[in-house]
Amino acid sequence: MKLRNLLVNATTLAVCRTALAKIATFSPDGQSEAFYSITIPSSTSSDSTPIFFQIKAPSTFEWIALGQGVQMASSNMFLLYSSSSIDVTLSPRWGEGHIEPTFNPDAQVTLLEGSGIENGIMTANVRCDNCINQENDLASSKWIWAYKEGQPLSSSNVSQKIGFHDNFGSANVDLSRSLSNSDNPFVGYDPSTSAMSSNRSGGNNKAVLVTHGFLMSFAFVLLFPSFALLVPAPLSIPVLKAHAPLQVVTLAIAIAGMGLGLRLWVGGGVPQNTDVHPILGIIVMALLILLQPLMGWFQHLQFRRNGGKSVFAHAHRWLGRTMIILGIINGGLGFRLAGIGKPGTSRGAMIAYSVIAGVMGLAYISVHLIGTMRRGAKQTSESVGETKEVNDDGEEVEK
């Protein structure tokens, strides 16, 4: 009987503690098993109000994060990832813009009871004692969120390197109505019963990223070099009917890929001011769009006039070769930026990219070497022919 009474009292206490708490909960758009829950004490006598929040997500996530503010710059962020099969790591970090946030040693955070991994779900019940001050607008508290799916990090290092997010967004929370009287308001709390979608989603960065990478790789590794080889190749099709239109189509594909890349860059999917990949990509594409077709057209006009090459032909050829090389290099930088080489990211795409780029590079060089050798042999043959004459028997002899 005593055991039964103890169980009843414990259950009643948990229910009462939860009932006293009004907790604001929202989910990232497109996620039904990830939740962010936030509440503050209903009364406080200090200038600084502690805040309680819960982050809950499948343990298959590489990481998930909650941050204070409207953007990454100057945001007080909290990353959650696995440290083992049953434990989690809470890493308070400081946002410095669209770069990987750095560990914040000044954060006064405590992991509360109920934190860990159970039934495939990561949970962090957190108390932060320096997250809110009297200057905050509690009625419209600004929050941002982000997550990355993939292989769990399984790291206890609070400064663990991470790949950038698959998705992100923001939410407004009315903390003036999200109040509790408990030192752990998440005991017995089920966020799935009251979760709302966040106010704004940053979009599915993972799908955009994959499409961007595929289009740009397809254009620079396969199409641009292949169609460039139509000029030296011994074909009967005029350049204007094969090389030019096919390269225009490839340029259109690259422009579409660039548009997706710019969407990621402007929207916060990649660093804006600290990584060379987006900057180099814009330079390469600008030169290809503005100069490359123009140089080719001027050379075509020159060829129609006198049937020969001009400075435009050399400019068109070498600008194209240089941009293709830079584009392929920039693709490798893009893989690095996407997190290839960091824990939890696949290397297969990078390996395939490198192999295909290497094969295309060898093919490109081989075709040009063969063409150069043939032209040299032809010129030698013509030169030798000029030094010979036919004798009375019809045989060629040296002069």
PDB file of C-alpha atoms in Angstrom, residues 8-154:
ATOM      1  CA  VAL A   8       0.470   7.984  -6.896  1.00  0.00           C
ATOM      2  CA  ASN A   9       2.101  10.917  -5.097  1.00  0.00           C
ATOM      3  CA  ALA A  10       5.031  10.976  -7.527  1.00  0.00           C
ATOM      4  CA  THR A  11       2.715  10.920 -10.536  1.00  0.00           C
ATOM      5  CA  THR A  12       0.514  13.618  -9.050  1.00  0.00           C
ATOM      6  CA  LEU A  13       3.563  15.798  -8.310  1.00  0.00           C
ATOM      7  CA  ALA A  14       4.837  15.438 -11.883  1.00  0.00           C
ATOM      8  CA  VAL A  15       1.403  16.303 -13.298  1.00  0.00           C
ATOM      9  CA  CYS A  16       1.044  19.303 -10.999  1.00  0.00           C
ATOM     10  CA  ARG A  17       4.511  20.580 -11.822  1.00  0.00           C
ATOM     11  CA  THR A  18       3.717  20.339 -15.529  1.00  0.00           C
ATOM     12  CA  ALA A  19       0.315  21.920 -15.086  1.00  0.00           C
ATOM     13  CA  LEU A  20       1.896  24.919 -13.391  1.00  0.00           C
ATOM     14  CA  ALA A  21       4.108  25.441 -16.428  1.00  0.00           C
ATOM     15  CA  LYS A  22       3.003  27.214 -19.574  1.00  0.00           C
ATOM     16  CA  ILE A  23       5.600  26.201 -22.125  1.00  0.00           C
ATOM     17  CA  ALA A  24       5.969  27.660 -25.621  1.00  0.00           C
ATOM     18  CA  THR A  25       6.801  24.856 -28.064  1.00  0.00           C
ATOM     19  CA  PHE A  26       7.454  24.859 -31.792  1.00  0.00           C
ATOM     20  CA  SER A  27       8.860  22.473 -34.371  1.00  0.00           C
ATOM     21  CA  PRO A  28      11.161  23.121 -37.328  1.00  0.00           C
ATOM     22  CA  ASP A  29       9.179  23.155 -40.554  1.00  0.00           C
ATOM     23  CA  GLY A  30       9.067  19.717 -42.107  1.00  0.00           C
ATOM     24  CA  GLN A  31      10.056  17.920 -38.904  1.00  0.00           C
ATOM     25  CA  SER A  32       7.526  16.019 -36.789  1.00  0.00           C
ATOM     26  CA  GLU A  33       9.949  14.582 -34.225  1.00  0.00           C
ATOM     27  CA  ALA A  34      12.049  17.660 -33.418  1.00  0.00           C
ATOM     28  CA  PHE A  35      10.859  20.221 -30.863  1.00  0.00           C
ATOM     29  CA  TYR A  36      12.000  23.414 -29.156  1.00  0.00           C
ATOM     30  CA  SER A  37      10.303  24.319 -25.870  1.00  0.00           C
ATOM     31  CA  ILE A  38      10.922  27.508 -23.880  1.00  0.00           C
ATOM     32  CA  THR A  39       9.693  28.893 -20.551  1.00  0.00           C
ATOM     33  CA  ILE A  40      10.839  31.274 -17.801  1.00  0.00           C
ATOM     34  CA  PRO A  41      10.089  31.450 -14.050  1.00  0.00           C
ATOM     35  CA  SER A  42       6.816  33.182 -13.221  1.00  0.00           C
ATOM     36  CA  SER A  43       8.600  35.381 -10.673  1.00  0.00           C
ATOM     37  CA  THR A  44      12.155  36.540 -10.105  1.00  0.00           C
ATOM     38  CA  SER A  45      13.838  38.935  -7.725  1.00  0.00           C
ATOM     39  CA  SER A  46      17.061  39.474  -9.680  1.00  0.00           C
ATOM     40  CA  ASP A  47      17.966  41.666 -12.614  1.00  0.00           C
ATOM     41  CA  SER A  48      18.700  38.613 -14.711  1.00  0.00           C
ATOM     42  CA  THR A  49      15.982  36.045 -15.370  1.00  0.00           C
ATOM     43  CA  PRO A  50      16.957  32.422 -15.900  1.00  0.00           C
ATOM     44  CA  ILE A  51      15.417  30.672 -18.842  1.00  0.00           C
ATOM     45  CA  PHE A  52      14.529  27.034 -19.311  1.00  0.00           C
ATOM     46  CA  PHE A  53      14.459  25.412 -22.722  1.00  0.00           C
ATOM     47  CA  GLN A  54      14.272  21.944 -24.113  1.00  0.00           C
ATOM     48  CA  ILE A  55      15.709  20.666 -27.409  1.00  0.00           C
ATOM     49  CA  LYS A  56      14.426  17.298 -28.551  1.00  0.00           C
ATOM     50  CA  ALA A  57      15.307  15.553 -31.824  1.00  0.00           C
ATOM     51  CA  PRO A  58      16.024  12.108 -33.283  1.00  0.00           C
ATOM     52  CA  SER A  59      19.479  10.826 -32.388  1.00  0.00           C
ATOM     53  CA  THR A  60      20.110  10.304 -36.115  1.00  0.00           C
ATOM     54  CA  PHE A  61      20.604  14.060 -36.465  1.00  0.00           C
ATOM     55  CA  GLU A  62      24.211  15.164 -36.759  1.00  0.00           C
ATOM     56  CA  TRP A  63      23.258  18.202 -34.693  1.00  0.00           C
ATOM     57  CA  ILE A  64      20.360  20.500 -33.868  1.00  0.00           C
ATOM     58  CA  ALA A  65      20.542  24.037 -32.514  1.00  0.00           C
ATOM     59  CA  LEU A  66      18.497  26.790 -30.914  1.00  0.00           C
ATOM     60  CA  GLY A  67      19.650  30.408 -30.824  1.00  0.00           C
ATOM     61  CA  GLN A  68      18.555  33.782 -29.492  1.00  0.00           C
ATOM     62  CA  GLY A  69      18.193  36.579 -32.021  1.00  0.00           C
ATOM     63  CA  VAL A  70      17.067  37.064 -35.607  1.00  0.00           C
ATOM     64  CA  GLN A  71      20.250  35.983 -37.398  1.00  0.00           C
ATOM     65  CA  MET A  72      23.458  34.073 -36.807  1.00  0.00           C
ATOM     66  CA  ALA A  73      25.544  37.208 -36.204  1.00  0.00           C
ATOM     67  CA  SER A  74      25.646  37.985 -32.461  1.00  0.00           C
ATOM     68  CA  SER A  75      23.319  35.092 -31.704  1.00  0.00           C
ATOM     69  CA  ASN A  76      23.556  33.188 -28.422  1.00  0.00           C
ATOM     70  CA  MET A  77      23.369  29.623 -29.718  1.00  0.00           C
ATOM     71  CA  PHE A  78      23.055  26.161 -28.213  1.00  0.00           C
ATOM     72  CA  LEU A  79      24.026  23.081 -30.216  1.00  0.00           C
ATOM     73  CA  LEU A  80      22.919  19.606 -29.254  1.00  0.00           C
ATOM     74  CA  TYR A  81      24.536  16.428 -30.536  1.00  0.00           C
ATOM     75  CA  SER A  82      25.204  12.922 -29.261  1.00  0.00           C
ATOM     76  CA  SER A  83      28.245  12.151 -27.157  1.00  0.00           C
ATOM     77  CA  SER A  84      27.522   8.415 -26.851  1.00  0.00           C
ATOM     78  CA  SER A  85      24.630   6.042 -27.371  1.00  0.00           C
ATOM     79  CA  ILE A  86      22.920   7.341 -24.201  1.00  0.00           C
ATOM     80  CA  ASP A  87      24.397  10.789 -23.520  1.00  0.00           C
ATOM     81  CA  VAL A  88      24.307  14.167 -25.262  1.00  0.00           C
ATOM     82  CA  THR A  89      26.601  17.160 -25.560  1.00  0.00           C
ATOM     83  CA  LEU A  90      25.253  20.682 -25.146  1.00  0.00           C
ATOM     84  CA  SER A  91      27.602  23.172 -26.777  1.00  0.00           C
ATOM     85  CA  PRO A  92      26.873  26.861 -26.118  1.00  0.00           C
ATOM     86  CA  ARG A  93      28.260  28.885 -28.965  1.00  0.00           C
ATOM     87  CA  TRP A  94      28.548  32.453 -30.190  1.00  0.00           C
ATOM     88  CA  GLY A  95      27.392  33.331 -33.703  1.00  0.00           C
ATOM     89  CA  GLU A  96      29.796  35.570 -35.622  1.00  0.00           C
ATOM     90  CA  GLY A  97      27.943  35.725 -38.929  1.00  0.00           C
ATOM     91  CA  HIS A  98      27.492  33.062 -41.575  1.00  0.00           C
ATOM     92  CA  ILE A  99      30.441  31.035 -40.382  1.00  0.00           C
ATOM     93  CA  GLU A 100      30.677  28.103 -38.018  1.00  0.00           C
ATOM     94  CA  PRO A 101      29.778  29.389 -34.521  1.00  0.00           C
ATOM     95  CA  THR A 102      32.498  29.234 -31.887  1.00  0.00           C
ATOM     96  CA  PHE A 103      32.309  27.857 -28.362  1.00  0.00           C
ATOM     97  CA  ASN A 104      31.105  30.355 -25.771  1.00  0.00           C
ATOM     98  CA  PRO A 105      32.848  29.681 -22.428  1.00  0.00           C
ATOM     99  CA  ASP A 106      30.860  32.447 -20.700  1.00  0.00           C
ATOM    100  CA  ALA A 107      27.501  30.728 -21.088  1.00  0.00           C
ATOM    101  CA  GLN A 108      26.023  29.735 -17.716  1.00  0.00           C
ATOM    102  CA  VAL A 109      24.100  26.640 -18.679  1.00  0.00           C
ATOM    103  CA  THR A 110      23.127  23.490 -16.802  1.00  0.00           C
ATOM    104  CA  LEU A 111      21.816  20.214 -18.187  1.00  0.00           C
ATOM    105  CA  LEU A 112      18.855  19.170 -16.063  1.00  0.00           C
ATOM    106  CA  GLU A 113      17.344  15.819 -15.214  1.00  0.00           C
ATOM    107  CA  GLY A 114      15.868  14.044 -18.212  1.00  0.00           C
ATOM    108  CA  SER A 115      18.689  14.949 -20.597  1.00  0.00           C
ATOM    109  CA  GLY A 116      20.197  12.170 -22.680  1.00  0.00           C
ATOM    110  CA  ILE A 117      19.247   9.721 -25.412  1.00  0.00           C
ATOM    111  CA  GLU A 118      16.353   7.328 -24.974  1.00  0.00           C
ATOM    112  CA  ASN A 119      14.399   5.368 -27.562  1.00  0.00           C
ATOM    113  CA  GLY A 120      16.315   7.039 -30.358  1.00  0.00           C
ATOM    114  CA  ILE A 121      15.521  10.594 -29.192  1.00  0.00           C
ATOM    115  CA  MET A 122      18.061  13.168 -27.985  1.00  0.00           C
ATOM    116  CA  THR A 123      16.818  15.436 -25.217  1.00  0.00           C
ATOM    117  CA  ALA A 124      18.465  18.423 -23.576  1.00  0.00           C
ATOM    118  CA  ASN A 125      16.626  20.032 -20.655  1.00  0.00           C
ATOM    119  CA  VAL A 126      18.561  23.228 -20.083  1.00  0.00           C
ATOM    120  CA  ARG A 127      18.664  26.041 -17.579  1.00  0.00           C
ATOM    121  CA  CYS A 128      20.531  29.159 -18.691  1.00  0.00           C
ATOM    122  CA  ASP A 129      21.242  31.815 -16.073  1.00  0.00           C
ATOM    123  CA  ASN A 130      22.585  34.563 -18.345  1.00  0.00           C
ATOM    124  CA  CYS A 131      20.392  34.286 -21.416  1.00  0.00           C
ATOM    125  CA  ILE A 132      17.813  36.951 -20.594  1.00  0.00           C
ATOM    126  CA  ASN A 133      18.095  40.405 -19.062  1.00  0.00           C
ATOM    127  CA  GLN A 134      15.643  43.203 -18.458  1.00  0.00           C
ATOM    128  CA  GLU A 135      16.359  44.690 -21.890  1.00  0.00           C
ATOM    129  CA  ASN A 136      14.782  41.706 -23.667  1.00  0.00           C
ATOM    130  CA  ASP A 137      11.268  42.064 -25.053  1.00  0.00           C
ATOM    131  CA  LEU A 138       9.666  39.072 -23.397  1.00  0.00           C
ATOM    132  CA  ALA A 139       6.391  39.515 -25.278  1.00  0.00           C
ATOM    133  CA  SER A 140       8.173  39.023 -28.602  1.00  0.00           C
ATOM    134  CA  SER A 141      11.305  37.040 -27.943  1.00  0.00           C
ATOM    135  CA  LYS A 142      13.249  36.293 -31.149  1.00  0.00           C
ATOM    136  CA  TRP A 143      14.700  32.835 -31.770  1.00  0.00           C
ATOM    137  CA  ILE A 144      16.425  31.043 -34.611  1.00  0.00           C
ATOM    138  CA  TRP A 145      16.860  27.335 -35.209  1.00  0.00           C
ATOM    139  CA  ALA A 146      18.835  25.024 -37.447  1.00  0.00           C
ATOM    140  CA  TYR A 147      19.631  21.367 -37.848  1.00  0.00           C
ATOM    141  CA  LYS A 148      21.672  18.942 -39.905  1.00  0.00           C
ATOM    142  CA  GLU A 149      20.660  15.357 -40.538  1.00  0.00           C
ATOM    143  CA  GLY A 150      23.246  12.657 -41.016  1.00  0.00           C
ATOM    144  CA  GLN A 151      25.564  10.438 -39.042  1.00  0.00           C
ATOM    145  CA  PRO A 152      25.612  11.276 -35.293  1.00  0.00           C
ATOM    146  CA  LEU A 153      28.754  13.099 -34.163  1.00  0.00           C
ATOM    147  CA  SER A 154      29.195  11.000 -30.992  1.00  0.00           C
TER     148      SER A 154
END
